[in-house]
């Protein structure tokens, strides 16, 4: 009989294997995760909504399938946490905002549907910065998530809930979305794996849009192979998303199993790293470069001169798109309605609802975007930003001519303290310095754990960037690092996480 920690600390691959062999039932595995959630959620607050009933029912259905001898997919029965910005009929979708309060979607996002079709067990919806705007989950209207490594620290954002649920062993798998780094930055600061697939590689249908030309759902996990298996389940063409790519899904699973980087050309990006980066981040990054070289990769230095303009361009393009996307939250169609007393006009109700329902960061970006798109300013701001975007894509094209993948630190620092940057939007935006270029260009990108910073004992992530539709290369590098580092540490990085109070295991 397995103990709860055997179960909640196992990888998705192990859990799926136990279910397939009959060693453990999917119900038992789901119950162990629900118990763990009940024990640690008061400290972590990774979830906005847990649906134990539907999770146990989904798990029971997998057990029935197995008993009937029906074929099971590679992740059948494995529990998963879903970022609360993707629709699922099993729970309300809030996007971390008051404005959607009480709205349960009538349909499943394509990503959600593929998870259900592959018999994964959705445990619930995870916390995030409101409408995925932020780098700390502190912009959630429902309170922040705490980093399981140190409960006084941020778990990253916007997908802090998904990343924290993995690090707290509440779920072995999670789904995130990445518009400027919201999968990769939380992965980096929690010691987990996060992958932003090539833009168009995973469907945006049913993903509540932040910035449609940048948004991309992706897998989050504790191991590289688990992430690849999840990637495989959710990726692939979807006719319901007009920007979905109609091409074969890169063979991410074989790449994650191989981890062979011999002969691979790995480009270190000159503009990402160095001055202003935390010493421990720099140190672990440099060690990782040496490690990759010792594993047979050829290290080259590449310059991407326009990356320094990525942040300002992003903070014009993203607000412009989100000011348009968020116009639909008008009190008439979804969730909250404020000030409707029968005498007020529709306009007054809309204004009162948007005033009450949106938080300060969302309002800031709507105003910024409306300004950038207004006539007379359009060319100067939005138009210029689009030109910068093209230059960044060209930098990538040139760099991928010289290297198979590019690498950098994932973030300039480790997890900072809750409250430390809430009053300084610019300081908050700086977290995504390394991650934003890949969203602007649409290429594949991931963050992998490469150790703890000596100065604070907190996780450091290494970012790998690959050309569009070469997502498999991310996994090849990630698996190489994981294998070598796990041997070096005689275990997984998350084995070193402090035990959470209230947790039995
Ligand atoms: N932190 C970035 C922002 O606030 C990234 C958001 C995201 O990827 N969803 O815009």
mmCIF file of N, CA, C and O and ligand atoms in Angstrom, residues 83 85 128-136 139 156-159 177-186 196 210-211 214-216 314-315 318-319 361 365 428-432 435-436 439, ligand 1:
data_model
loop_
_atom_site.group_PDB
_atom_site.id
_atom_site.type_symbol
_atom_site.label_atom_id
_atom_site.label_comp_id
_atom_site.label_asym_id
_atom_site.label_seq_id
_atom_site.Cartn_x
_atom_site.Cartn_y
_atom_site.Cartn_z
ATOM 1 N N UNK A 83 -5.003 26.262 -15.021
ATOM 2 C CA UNK A 83 -4.995 27.713 -14.757
ATOM 3 C C UNK A 83 -6.381 28.295 -15.023
ATOM 4 O O UNK A 83 -7.002 27.982 -16.047
ATOM 5 N N UNK A 85 -7.820 30.519 -16.396
ATOM 6 C CA UNK A 85 -8.039 31.435 -17.510
ATOM 7 C C UNK A 85 -8.471 30.624 -18.736
ATOM 8 O O UNK A 85 -8.748 31.159 -19.789
ATOM 9 N N UNK A 128 -4.140 33.077 -10.283
ATOM 10 C CA UNK A 128 -3.330 33.826 -11.257
ATOM 11 C C UNK A 128 -3.514 35.311 -11.024
ATOM 12 O O UNK A 128 -4.491 35.734 -10.392
ATOM 13 N N UNK A 129 -2.597 36.091 -11.548
ATOM 14 C CA UNK A 129 -2.806 37.535 -11.587
ATOM 15 C C UNK A 129 -4.028 37.811 -12.445
ATOM 16 O O UNK A 129 -4.260 37.125 -13.447
ATOM 17 N N UNK A 130 -4.788 38.833 -12.080
ATOM 18 C CA UNK A 130 -6.035 39.138 -12.778
ATOM 19 C C UNK A 130 -5.814 39.205 -14.296
ATOM 20 O O UNK A 130 -4.968 39.953 -14.786
ATOM 21 N N UNK A 131 -6.573 38.401 -15.020
ATOM 22 C CA UNK A 131 -6.473 38.300 -16.479
ATOM 23 C C UNK A 131 -5.037 38.069 -16.945
ATOM 24 O O UNK A 131 -4.633 38.495 -18.029
ATOM 25 N N UNK A 132 -4.262 37.398 -16.098
ATOM 26 C CA UNK A 132 -2.885 36.998 -16.416
ATOM 27 C C UNK A 132 -1.933 38.183 -16.567
ATOM 28 O O UNK A 132 -0.920 38.099 -17.247
ATOM 29 N N UNK A 133 -2.278 39.290 -15.895
ATOM 30 C CA UNK A 133 -1.406 40.477 -15.942
ATOM 31 C C UNK A 133 -0.628 40.577 -14.644
ATOM 32 O O UNK A 133 -1.163 41.017 -13.623
ATOM 33 N N UNK A 134 0.633 40.186 -14.692
ATOM 34 C CA UNK A 134 1.458 40.294 -13.500
ATOM 35 C C UNK A 134 2.525 39.230 -13.447
ATOM 36 O O UNK A 134 2.579 38.335 -14.296
ATOM 37 N N UNK A 135 3.397 39.347 -12.442
ATOM 38 C CA UNK A 135 4.527 38.423 -12.311
ATOM 39 C C UNK A 135 4.628 37.865 -10.903
ATOM 40 O O UNK A 135 5.685 37.388 -10.499
ATOM 41 N N UNK A 136 3.533 37.927 -10.136
ATOM 42 C CA UNK A 136 3.634 37.511 -8.740
ATOM 43 C C UNK A 136 2.359 36.884 -8.174
ATOM 44 O O UNK A 136 2.362 36.446 -7.026
ATOM 45 N N UNK A 139 -1.726 40.253 -8.114
ATOM 46 C CA UNK A 139 -2.836 40.982 -8.744
ATOM 47 C C UNK A 139 -4.114 40.154 -8.798
ATOM 48 O O UNK A 139 -5.098 40.599 -9.380
ATOM 49 N N UNK A 156 5.811 33.665 -8.510
ATOM 50 C CA UNK A 156 5.832 34.094 -9.905
ATOM 51 C C UNK A 156 4.428 34.353 -10.399
ATOM 52 O O UNK A 156 3.441 34.139 -9.686
ATOM 53 N N UNK A 157 4.347 34.830 -11.632
ATOM 54 C CA UNK A 157 3.028 35.116 -12.189
ATOM 55 C C UNK A 157 3.128 35.304 -13.693
ATOM 56 O O UNK A 157 4.228 35.355 -14.229
ATOM 57 N N UNK A 158 2.063 35.262 -14.361
ATOM 58 C CA UNK A 158 0.750 35.200 -13.766
ATOM 59 C C UNK A 158 0.365 33.798 -13.272
ATOM 60 O O UNK A 158 -0.509 33.667 -12.422
ATOM 61 N N UNK A 159 1.010 32.764 -13.771
ATOM 62 C CA UNK A 159 0.590 31.407 -13.416
ATOM 63 C C UNK A 159 1.196 30.896 -12.129
ATOM 64 O O UNK A 159 1.621 29.738 -12.046
ATOM 65 N N UNK A 177 -0.498 29.448 -19.038
ATOM 66 C CA UNK A 177 -0.560 30.203 -20.297
ATOM 67 C C UNK A 177 0.532 31.260 -20.229
ATOM 68 O O UNK A 177 0.855 31.757 -19.148
ATOM 69 N N UNK A 178 1.110 31.561 -21.380
ATOM 70 C CA UNK A 178 2.293 32.419 -21.411
ATOM 71 C C UNK A 178 2.119 33.479 -22.489
ATOM 72 O O UNK A 178 2.056 33.166 -23.679
ATOM 73 N N UNK A 179 2.028 34.733 -22.041
ATOM 74 C CA UNK A 179 1.858 35.874 -22.941
ATOM 75 C C UNK A 179 3.142 36.704 -22.972
ATOM 76 O O UNK A 179 3.485 37.308 -23.987
ATOM 77 N N UNK A 180 3.828 36.704 -21.806
ATOM 78 C CA UNK A 180 5.106 37.420 -21.709
ATOM 79 C C UNK A 180 6.072 36.688 -20.795
ATOM 80 O O UNK A 180 7.155 37.188 -20.499
ATOM 81 N N UNK A 181 5.640 35.524 -20.304
ATOM 82 C CA UNK A 181 6.509 34.760 -19.406
ATOM 83 C C UNK A 181 5.753 34.030 -18.311
ATOM 84 O O UNK A 181 6.362 33.438 -17.418
ATOM 85 N N UNK A 182 4.445 34.033 -18.369
ATOM 86 C CA UNK A 182 3.630 33.538 -17.256
ATOM 87 C C UNK A 182 3.676 32.042 -17.019
ATOM 88 O O UNK A 182 3.172 31.563 -16.003
ATOM 89 N N UNK A 183 4.276 31.285 -17.929
ATOM 90 C CA UNK A 183 4.588 29.880 -17.627
ATOM 91 C C UNK A 183 6.036 29.791 -17.140
ATOM 92 O O UNK A 183 6.332 29.146 -16.142
ATOM 93 N N UNK A 184 6.940 30.473 -17.839
ATOM 94 C CA UNK A 184 8.367 30.291 -17.585
ATOM 95 C C UNK A 184 8.862 30.964 -16.302
ATOM 96 O O UNK A 184 9.683 30.397 -15.582
ATOM 97 N N UNK A 185 8.402 32.172 -16.022
ATOM 98 C CA UNK A 185 8.881 32.856 -14.815
ATOM 99 C C UNK A 185 8.401 32.138 -13.545
ATOM 100 O O UNK A 185 9.207 31.902 -12.640
ATOM 101 N N UNK A 186 7.126 31.744 -13.435
ATOM 102 C CA UNK A 186 6.728 30.959 -12.257
ATOM 103 C C UNK A 186 7.497 29.629 -12.153
ATOM 104 O O UNK A 186 7.858 29.207 -11.057
ATOM 105 N N UNK A 196 6.558 27.183 -22.961
ATOM 106 C CA UNK A 196 5.692 27.945 -23.858
ATOM 107 C C UNK A 196 5.889 27.385 -25.253
ATOM 108 O O UNK A 196 6.944 27.570 -25.855
ATOM 109 N N UNK A 210 -5.818 37.556 -23.248
ATOM 110 C CA UNK A 210 -5.138 38.747 -22.734
ATOM 111 C C UNK A 210 -4.661 39.517 -23.966
ATOM 112 O O UNK A 210 -5.222 40.546 -24.307
ATOM 113 N N UNK A 211 -3.645 39.011 -24.644
ATOM 114 C CA UNK A 211 -3.174 39.623 -25.890
ATOM 115 C C UNK A 211 -3.091 38.493 -26.923
ATOM 116 O O UNK A 211 -2.185 37.657 -26.872
ATOM 117 N N UNK A 214 -0.032 37.051 -28.648
ATOM 118 C CA UNK A 214 1.071 36.600 -27.786
ATOM 119 C C UNK A 214 0.714 35.385 -26.940
ATOM 120 O O UNK A 214 1.598 34.599 -26.572
ATOM 121 N N UNK A 215 -0.560 35.233 -26.598
ATOM 122 C CA UNK A 215 -1.007 34.188 -25.662
ATOM 123 C C UNK A 215 -0.722 32.780 -26.180
ATOM 124 O O UNK A 215 -0.985 32.485 -27.347
ATOM 125 N N UNK A 216 -0.271 31.903 -25.291
ATOM 126 C CA UNK A 216 -0.075 30.513 -25.675
ATOM 127 C C UNK A 216 -0.148 29.606 -24.441
ATOM 128 O O UNK A 216 0.616 29.770 -23.499
ATOM 129 N N UNK A 314 6.568 45.408 -25.933
ATOM 130 C CA UNK A 314 5.549 44.523 -25.333
ATOM 131 C C UNK A 314 4.509 45.336 -24.568
ATOM 132 O O UNK A 314 3.309 45.072 -24.665
ATOM 133 N N UNK A 315 4.975 46.344 -23.819
ATOM 134 C CA UNK A 315 4.038 47.128 -23.004
ATOM 135 C C UNK A 315 3.283 48.183 -23.810
ATOM 136 O O UNK A 315 2.573 49.008 -23.248
ATOM 137 N N UNK A 318 0.852 44.649 -25.846
ATOM 138 C CA UNK A 318 -0.054 43.936 -24.927
ATOM 139 C C UNK A 318 -1.212 44.817 -24.465
ATOM 140 O O UNK A 318 -2.373 44.414 -24.587
ATOM 141 N N UNK A 319 -0.971 46.026 -23.955
ATOM 142 C CA UNK A 319 -2.117 46.850 -23.532
ATOM 143 C C UNK A 319 -3.065 47.165 -24.694
ATOM 144 O O UNK A 319 -4.278 47.208 -24.497
ATOM 145 N N UNK A 361 -4.155 47.059 -11.878
ATOM 146 C CA UNK A 361 -3.231 46.741 -12.979
ATOM 147 C C UNK A 361 -3.992 46.583 -14.282
ATOM 148 O O UNK A 361 -3.531 47.028 -15.352
ATOM 149 N N UNK A 365 -3.564 48.984 -17.710
ATOM 150 C CA UNK A 365 -3.242 48.508 -19.062
ATOM 151 C C UNK A 365 -4.338 48.867 -20.058
ATOM 152 O O UNK A 365 -4.048 49.144 -21.229
ATOM 153 N N UNK A 428 8.136 45.352 -11.379
ATOM 154 C CA UNK A 428 7.402 44.106 -11.615
ATOM 155 C C UNK A 428 7.583 43.670 -13.070
ATOM 156 O O UNK A 428 7.830 42.497 -13.345
ATOM 157 N N UNK A 429 7.482 44.612 -13.997
ATOM 158 C CA UNK A 429 7.597 44.275 -15.424
ATOM 159 C C UNK A 429 8.986 43.698 -15.757
ATOM 160 O O UNK A 429 9.124 42.877 -16.662
ATOM 161 N N UNK A 430 10.004 44.151 -15.011
ATOM 162 C CA UNK A 430 11.376 43.734 -15.312
ATOM 163 C C UNK A 430 11.597 42.222 -15.153
ATOM 164 O O UNK A 430 12.551 41.674 -15.691
ATOM 165 N N UNK A 431 10.712 41.563 -14.423
ATOM 166 C CA UNK A 431 10.838 40.111 -14.246
ATOM 167 C C UNK A 431 10.824 39.362 -15.561
ATOM 168 O O UNK A 431 11.298 38.241 -15.655
ATOM 169 N N UNK A 432 10.194 39.962 -16.562
ATOM 170 C CA UNK A 432 9.980 39.259 -17.828
ATOM 171 C C UNK A 432 10.935 39.686 -18.934
ATOM 172 O O UNK A 432 10.708 39.405 -20.107
ATOM 173 N N UNK A 435 11.998 36.684 -20.941
ATOM 174 C CA UNK A 435 10.972 35.814 -21.515
ATOM 175 C C UNK A 435 10.177 36.473 -22.640
ATOM 176 O O UNK A 435 9.693 35.791 -23.544
ATOM 177 N N UNK A 436 10.026 37.799 -22.583
ATOM 178 C CA UNK A 436 9.165 38.512 -23.537
ATOM 179 C C UNK A 436 9.582 38.345 -25.006
ATOM 180 O O UNK A 436 8.711 38.187 -25.872
ATOM 181 N N UNK A 439 7.762 35.641 -26.888
ATOM 182 C CA UNK A 439 6.339 35.869 -27.160
ATOM 183 C C UNK A 439 6.177 36.791 -28.365
ATOM 184 O O UNK A 439 5.302 36.582 -29.212
HETATM 185 N N1 LIG B 1 4.194 39.269 -16.428
HETATM 186 C C1 LIG B 1 3.806 39.543 -17.783
HETATM 187 C C2 LIG B 1 2.708 40.553 -17.801
HETATM 188 O O1 LIG B 1 2.344 40.992 -16.775
HETATM 189 C C3 LIG B 1 3.428 38.268 -18.449
HETATM 190 C C4 LIG B 1 1.994 37.946 -18.432
HETATM 191 C C5 LIG B 1 1.667 36.631 -19.053
HETATM 192 O O2 LIG B 1 2.510 35.943 -19.636
HETATM 193 N N2 LIG B 1 0.396 36.306 -18.997
HETATM 194 O O3 LIG B 1 2.220 40.920 -18.813
#
